[in-house]
Coordinates of C-alpha atoms in Angstrom, one line a residue:
M1 CA 7.9 -2.8 -10.8
D2 CA 7.5 -6.3 -11.9
H3 CA 8.1 -9.3 -10.1
R4 CA 12.0 -9.4 -10.5
G5 CA 12.2 -5.7 -8.9
E6 CA 12.4 -3.7 -12.6
R7 CA 10.5 -0.9 -12.5
I8 CA 8.2 -1.1 -15.8
F9 CA 6.5 2.1 -16.8
G10 CA 3.3 0.8 -17.8
L11 CA 2.8 -1.2 -14.3
D12 CA 3.7 2.4 -12.5
L13 CA 1.8 4.4 -14.9
M14 CA -1.4 1.7 -14.2
R15 CA -0.8 2.2 -10.3
A16 CA -0.5 6.0 -10.8
V17 CA -3.6 6.4 -12.7
A18 CA -5.3 4.0 -10.0
I19 CA -4.4 6.5 -7.2
A20 CA -5.3 9.4 -9.3
L21 CA -8.6 8.2 -9.8
V22 CA -9.2 7.4 -5.9
V23 CA -8.0 10.9 -5.1
L24 CA -10.2 12.4 -7.6
V25 CA -13.4 10.9 -6.9
H26 CA -13.1 11.1 -2.7
A27 CA -12.1 14.9 -2.9
T28 CA -14.9 16.3 -5.4
D29 CA -16.8 17.4 -2.6
L30 CA -13.8 20.0 -1.9
L31 CA -14.9 21.8 -4.8
A32 CA -18.5 20.7 -5.1
A33 CA -19.8 24.6 -4.4
H34 CA -18.1 25.9 -7.2
W35 CA -17.9 22.3 -9.5
P36 CA -19.6 19.1 -9.3
G37 CA -17.0 17.2 -10.7
P38 CA -17.0 15.1 -14.0
S39 CA -19.8 12.4 -14.2
W40 CA -17.1 9.7 -15.7
A41 CA -14.7 10.0 -12.7
G42 CA -16.6 7.4 -10.7
R43 CA -16.8 4.8 -13.5
I44 CA -13.9 3.4 -13.4
D45 CA -12.9 2.5 -10.1
G46 CA -9.0 2.8 -9.3
V47 CA -9.4 0.2 -6.3
D48 CA -10.4 -2.0 -9.4
L49 CA -7.2 -1.1 -10.8
F50 CA -4.8 -1.7 -7.6
F51 CA -6.6 -5.1 -7.2
V52 CA -5.8 -6.6 -10.6
L53 CA -2.2 -5.2 -10.8
S54 CA -1.5 -6.4 -7.3
G55 CA -2.6 -10.0 -8.1
Y56 CA -0.1 -9.7 -11.2
L57 CA 2.8 -8.6 -9.5
V58 CA 2.0 -10.8 -5.9
G59 CA 1.2 -14.0 -8.4
G60 CA 4.5 -13.4 -9.7
I61 CA 6.7 -13.2 -6.6
L62 CA 4.5 -16.4 -5.2
L63 CA 5.4 -18.2 -8.6
R64 CA 9.0 -17.8 -7.7
F65 CA 8.8 -18.7 -4.5
A66 CA 7.0 -21.7 -5.0
E67 CA 9.1 -22.9 -8.1
D68 CA 12.2 -22.5 -5.3
H69 CA 12.9 -25.9 -4.4
G70 CA 16.1 -25.0 -2.6
R71 CA 14.0 -24.3 0.4
P72 CA 11.4 -26.1 2.5
W73 CA 7.8 -25.1 1.3
H74 CA 6.7 -24.0 4.9
I75 CA 10.1 -21.7 5.1
R76 CA 9.1 -20.2 1.4
L77 CA 5.2 -19.7 2.6
L78 CA 6.7 -18.1 5.6
D79 CA 8.9 -15.9 3.9
F80 CA 6.5 -14.7 1.6
W81 CA 4.2 -13.8 4.0
Q82 CA 7.0 -12.1 6.1
R83 CA 7.6 -9.6 2.9
R84 CA 4.0 -8.9 2.3
W85 CA 3.2 -7.9 5.9
L86 CA 6.3 -5.9 6.4
R87 CA 5.4 -4.0 3.3
T88 CA 2.0 -3.3 4.4
L89 CA 1.0 -3.7 7.9
P90 CA 3.1 -0.9 9.6
N91 CA 1.3 1.8 7.6
Y92 CA -2.0 0.4 8.0
Y93 CA -1.9 0.1 11.7
L94 CA -0.5 3.7 12.0
F95 CA -3.6 5.1 9.8
L96 CA -5.9 2.9 11.7
L97 CA -4.8 5.2 14.9
V98 CA -5.2 8.3 12.8
N99 CA -8.5 7.5 11.8
L100 CA -9.3 5.9 15.4
L101 CA -8.4 9.4 16.7
L102 CA -10.2 11.3 14.1
A103 CA -13.5 9.5 15.0
W104 CA -13.2 9.9 18.5
T105 CA -12.3 13.8 18.4
H106 CA -15.5 13.8 15.7
V107 CA -13.4 15.2 12.9
S108 CA -14.6 12.5 10.7
Q109 CA -18.4 10.9 11.0
G110 CA -16.8 7.7 12.5
I111 CA -17.8 5.6 15.2
V112 CA -16.2 3.8 17.7
N113 CA -17.2 0.8 19.5
V114 CA -16.0 -2.3 20.7
N115 CA -16.5 -3.6 17.1
T116 CA -13.1 -1.6 16.1
L117 CA -11.3 -4.6 17.6
A118 CA -12.1 -6.0 14.2
Y119 CA -10.0 -3.8 12.2
L120 CA -6.8 -5.2 14.0
V121 CA -7.2 -8.6 12.3
F122 CA -8.7 -7.5 8.9
L123 CA -12.2 -8.4 9.8
Q124 CA -14.0 -5.0 9.4
N125 CA -15.4 -6.2 5.9
F126 CA -14.9 -10.2 5.9
H127 CA -18.6 -11.4 7.1
V128 CA -20.5 -8.6 7.8
P129 CA -19.8 -4.9 6.8
L130 CA -19.1 -2.8 10.1
D131 CA -19.0 0.4 8.3
L132 CA -17.7 2.5 11.5
F133 CA -15.0 4.3 10.3
Y134 CA -11.4 4.1 8.3
W135 CA -13.9 3.4 5.2
E136 CA -11.2 3.1 2.4
S137 CA -9.4 0.2 4.7
W138 CA -12.0 -2.1 2.7
S139 CA -9.6 -2.5 0.3
L140 CA -6.7 -3.4 2.3
A141 CA -8.3 -6.0 3.8
V142 CA -9.6 -7.7 0.4
E143 CA -5.5 -7.4 -0.1
E144 CA -4.5 -9.2 2.9
W145 CA -6.9 -11.9 3.0
S146 CA -5.9 -12.5 -0.5
Y147 CA -1.8 -12.6 0.3
L148 CA -3.0 -15.4 3.0
L149 CA -5.4 -17.3 1.1
L150 CA -3.5 -17.1 -2.1
P151 CA -0.4 -18.9 -1.1
V152 CA -2.1 -21.4 1.2
L153 CA -4.0 -22.5 -2.2
V154 CA -1.0 -23.0 -4.0
F155 CA 1.0 -24.7 -1.5
A156 CA -1.7 -27.1 -0.5
A157 CA -2.5 -28.2 -4.0
I158 CA 1.5 -28.9 -4.2
R159 CA 1.3 -30.7 -1.3
V160 CA -1.9 -32.4 -1.0
F161 CA -2.8 -33.0 -4.2
R162 CA 0.7 -33.5 -5.4
S163 CA 0.3 -30.9 -8.1
E164 CA 2.9 -29.5 -10.3
V165 CA 3.5 -25.6 -9.7
R166 CA 2.0 -24.6 -13.0
T167 CA -1.5 -26.6 -12.3
A168 CA -1.2 -25.9 -8.5
F169 CA -1.2 -22.0 -9.3
L170 CA -3.8 -21.9 -12.3
S171 CA -5.9 -24.1 -10.0
A172 CA -5.8 -21.1 -7.2
A173 CA -6.4 -18.3 -9.5
L174 CA -9.5 -20.1 -10.9
V175 CA -10.7 -20.9 -7.2
M176 CA -9.9 -17.0 -6.4
I177 CA -12.1 -16.2 -9.6
A178 CA -15.1 -18.8 -9.6
V179 CA -16.1 -18.6 -5.6
P180 CA -16.7 -14.6 -5.3
A181 CA -18.6 -14.8 -8.7
A182 CA -20.7 -17.5 -7.4
L183 CA -21.2 -15.7 -4.3
R184 CA -22.3 -12.6 -6.1
L185 CA -24.9 -14.6 -7.8
G186 CA -26.4 -16.1 -4.7
M187 CA -26.5 -12.8 -2.8
A188 CA -27.9 -10.8 -6.1
P189 CA -31.5 -11.3 -5.5
G190 CA -31.4 -9.6 -2.0
V191 CA -29.5 -6.7 -3.4
R192 CA -32.4 -3.7 -3.6
T193 CA -30.4 -0.7 -4.0
L194 CA -26.7 0.6 -5.4
D195 CA -26.2 1.7 -1.6
A196 CA -27.0 -1.8 -0.5
R197 CA -24.8 -3.4 -3.5
D198 CA -21.5 -1.5 -2.7
L199 CA -22.1 -2.2 1.4
Y200 CA -23.1 -6.1 0.9
V201 CA -20.9 -7.1 -2.3
R202 CA -18.3 -4.3 -3.7
W203 CA -17.0 -3.6 0.0
M204 CA -16.9 -7.2 1.0
V205 CA -13.9 -9.6 0.9
P206 CA -15.6 -12.8 -0.2
T207 CA -17.3 -11.4 -3.2
R208 CA -14.1 -9.2 -4.4
L209 CA -11.2 -11.5 -4.2
D210 CA -11.9 -12.2 -7.9
T211 CA -10.7 -8.9 -8.9
I212 CA -7.5 -9.8 -7.3
G213 CA -7.6 -13.7 -8.9
F214 CA -8.0 -12.0 -12.7
G215 CA -4.3 -10.2 -12.1
V216 CA -2.9 -13.8 -10.6
L217 CA -4.4 -15.4 -13.7
A218 CA -2.6 -12.9 -15.7
A219 CA 0.9 -13.8 -13.8
W220 CA 0.2 -17.3 -14.7
C221 CA -0.4 -16.6 -18.5
H222 CA 2.5 -14.4 -18.8
R223 CA 5.0 -17.1 -16.9
F224 CA 3.8 -20.2 -18.9
L225 CA 2.1 -18.8 -22.2
A226 CA 4.8 -16.2 -22.9
G227 CA 4.7 -16.2 -26.7
A228 CA 0.8 -15.7 -26.7
W229 CA 1.4 -13.0 -24.0
A230 CA 3.4 -11.1 -26.3
R231 CA 1.8 -11.9 -29.7
M232 CA -1.8 -11.1 -28.5
R233 CA -1.0 -7.7 -26.9
L234 CA -2.9 -5.7 -29.2
P235 CA -6.1 -7.7 -29.4
A236 CA -5.8 -8.0 -25.8
L237 CA -5.6 -4.3 -25.4
L238 CA -8.7 -3.8 -27.6
A239 CA -10.7 -6.8 -26.2
G240 CA -10.2 -5.1 -22.7
G241 CA -11.0 -1.6 -23.7
A242 CA -14.6 -3.1 -24.9
G243 CA -14.8 -5.2 -21.5
L244 CA -14.1 -2.3 -19.5
W245 CA -16.6 -0.3 -21.4
A246 CA -19.2 -3.2 -20.4
A247 CA -18.1 -3.2 -17.2
T248 CA -18.6 0.7 -16.4
A249 CA -21.4 1.6 -18.9
F250 CA -24.6 0.3 -17.1
Q251 CA -24.1 2.7 -13.5
Q252 CA -28.2 3.2 -12.9
E253 CA -30.2 1.4 -10.5
A254 CA -32.1 -0.6 -13.5
H255 CA -28.8 -2.4 -14.0
L256 CA -28.6 -3.6 -10.6
Y257 CA -28.3 -7.2 -10.9
Y258 CA -25.8 -6.7 -13.5
L259 CA -23.8 -4.2 -11.4
T260 CA -23.9 -6.7 -8.6
T261 CA -22.8 -9.9 -10.5
W262 CA -21.1 -9.7 -13.8
S263 CA -19.9 -6.0 -13.6
F264 CA -16.9 -7.1 -11.4
T265 CA -16.3 -10.3 -13.3
C266 CA -16.3 -7.8 -16.7
G267 CA -13.9 -5.3 -15.0
G268 CA -11.3 -7.3 -13.4
A269 CA -10.9 -9.3 -16.8
A270 CA -10.9 -6.5 -19.0
I271 CA -8.2 -4.4 -16.7
A272 CA -6.3 -7.9 -16.8
L273 CA -6.2 -7.8 -20.6
F274 CA -4.1 -4.6 -20.3
L275 CA -1.3 -6.0 -18.7
P276 CA 0.4 -7.6 -21.8
V277 CA 0.6 -4.2 -22.9
L278 CA 1.8 -2.4 -20.0
S279 CA 4.0 -4.8 -18.3
A280 CA 6.1 -4.2 -22.2
W281 CA 6.4 -0.6 -22.0
R282 CA 9.7 0.2 -20.1
S283 CA 9.6 3.6 -20.3
S284 CA 8.2 7.3 -21.6
A285 CA 10.6 10.3 -22.2
G286 CA 9.6 12.8 -19.8
W287 CA 7.3 11.2 -18.0
T288 CA 9.1 8.0 -16.5
G289 CA 10.3 10.0 -13.0
P290 CA 7.3 11.5 -12.1
V291 CA 5.0 8.2 -12.5
A292 CA 7.5 6.2 -10.9
F293 CA 7.4 8.3 -7.5
I294 CA 3.6 8.8 -7.9
S295 CA 3.7 5.1 -8.3
R296 CA 5.9 4.7 -5.1
I297 CA 4.0 6.7 -3.1
S298 CA 0.6 5.3 -4.0
Y299 CA 0.1 3.3 -1.0
A300 CA 0.9 5.8 1.5
L301 CA -1.4 8.3 -0.4
Y302 CA -4.3 6.1 -0.8
L303 CA -3.9 6.0 3.5
V304 CA -3.3 9.6 4.0
H305 CA -5.8 11.4 1.5
L306 CA -8.7 11.1 3.2
P307 CA -7.9 11.7 6.6
L308 CA -6.4 15.0 5.1
R309 CA -9.7 15.2 3.5
Y310 CA -11.7 15.4 6.5
L311 CA -9.3 18.5 7.7
F312 CA -9.9 20.1 4.4
L313 CA -13.5 20.1 4.7
R314 CA -14.0 22.5 7.4
L315 CA -11.8 24.9 5.6
V316 CA -13.7 24.9 2.4
E317 CA -17.3 26.3 3.2
G318 CA -17.7 30.1 2.5
R319 CA -14.7 30.2 0.0
S320 CA -14.6 32.1 -3.1
T321 CA -13.9 30.0 -6.2
A322 CA -10.5 31.3 -6.4
G323 CA -10.3 30.4 -2.8
T324 CA -11.3 26.8 -3.4
V325 CA -9.4 26.0 -5.9
L326 CA -6.3 27.3 -3.7
L327 CA -7.1 25.3 -0.8
Y328 CA -7.9 22.1 -3.5
G329 CA -4.4 22.4 -4.9
T330 CA -2.8 23.0 -1.4
Y331 CA -4.6 19.7 -0.3
L332 CA -3.1 17.9 -3.0
A333 CA 0.1 19.1 -2.2
L334 CA 0.2 18.3 1.5
C335 CA -1.0 14.7 0.4
I336 CA 1.8 14.0 -1.8
L337 CA 4.2 15.5 0.9
A338 CA 2.5 13.4 3.6
A339 CA 2.6 10.1 1.4
A340 CA 6.4 10.5 0.4
A341 CA 7.3 11.2 4.1

């Protein structure tokens, strides 16, 4: 769906691929006894696809709000936040409760203590990693903080610095890209392992906002450089493919400095370069309906797939190959049904 509410097959496909990658990677242990899973599955991070797409779509919506001069700026700002939070917070808090119960009853290996309160206001990975339970919520916190900070940056530039919408929006996007990149450069010397890189860099709000920022920058380019956006579809696609390879090809600990710093920049920029093609891909015969369905339920599917996985992990031990495959198929079907519900 684009920022005007029209469904775009290419964007639906991007979201559907993102959630498929996330579920595939997180559920490989359900098949681990008989099939270790593809080595490539974890290289392209489905969450990064979500981040860039979110920045592009939300950026387009915010541009429309910022250019709506018929209402006071604070009304537009509150309206933007209201719409974002009504779409995301109810399910977030529902699954916060679900994951809390799973950790409390030891179905999942979570920890419940007073720091759990941080999850109520998305502080679980804002300045220190709590790593208690509801682990997938790290990406939701990054998203929610971007919803809060991006419009503040845009409207502050408009109100305080008297910038035009075009300049204010570009400035906000560049700040979102530059600050996390600079923070990662400063933190990289202290990161000694891939696990530490994930815990202190990859899953933290201040160091990951730039992936969303590249999507915001893409929304700006689409709005204000529309001619170049259309002309450069093929070159952007090729450059995006090369950049995504560069971001994902070096996964070994020997490349830890790169993986902690510039791989995130390359990955976010590369994914954004796919958007000129994907945003123009309106339909695909035979696939439009199923892809749009998976796209529509992707947020709920992201929330439901890990709680169900904890339950299915208890059932998979000791099963035959056929029984394991059947159980895995049942798991995927229940994930889709629960997400649709």
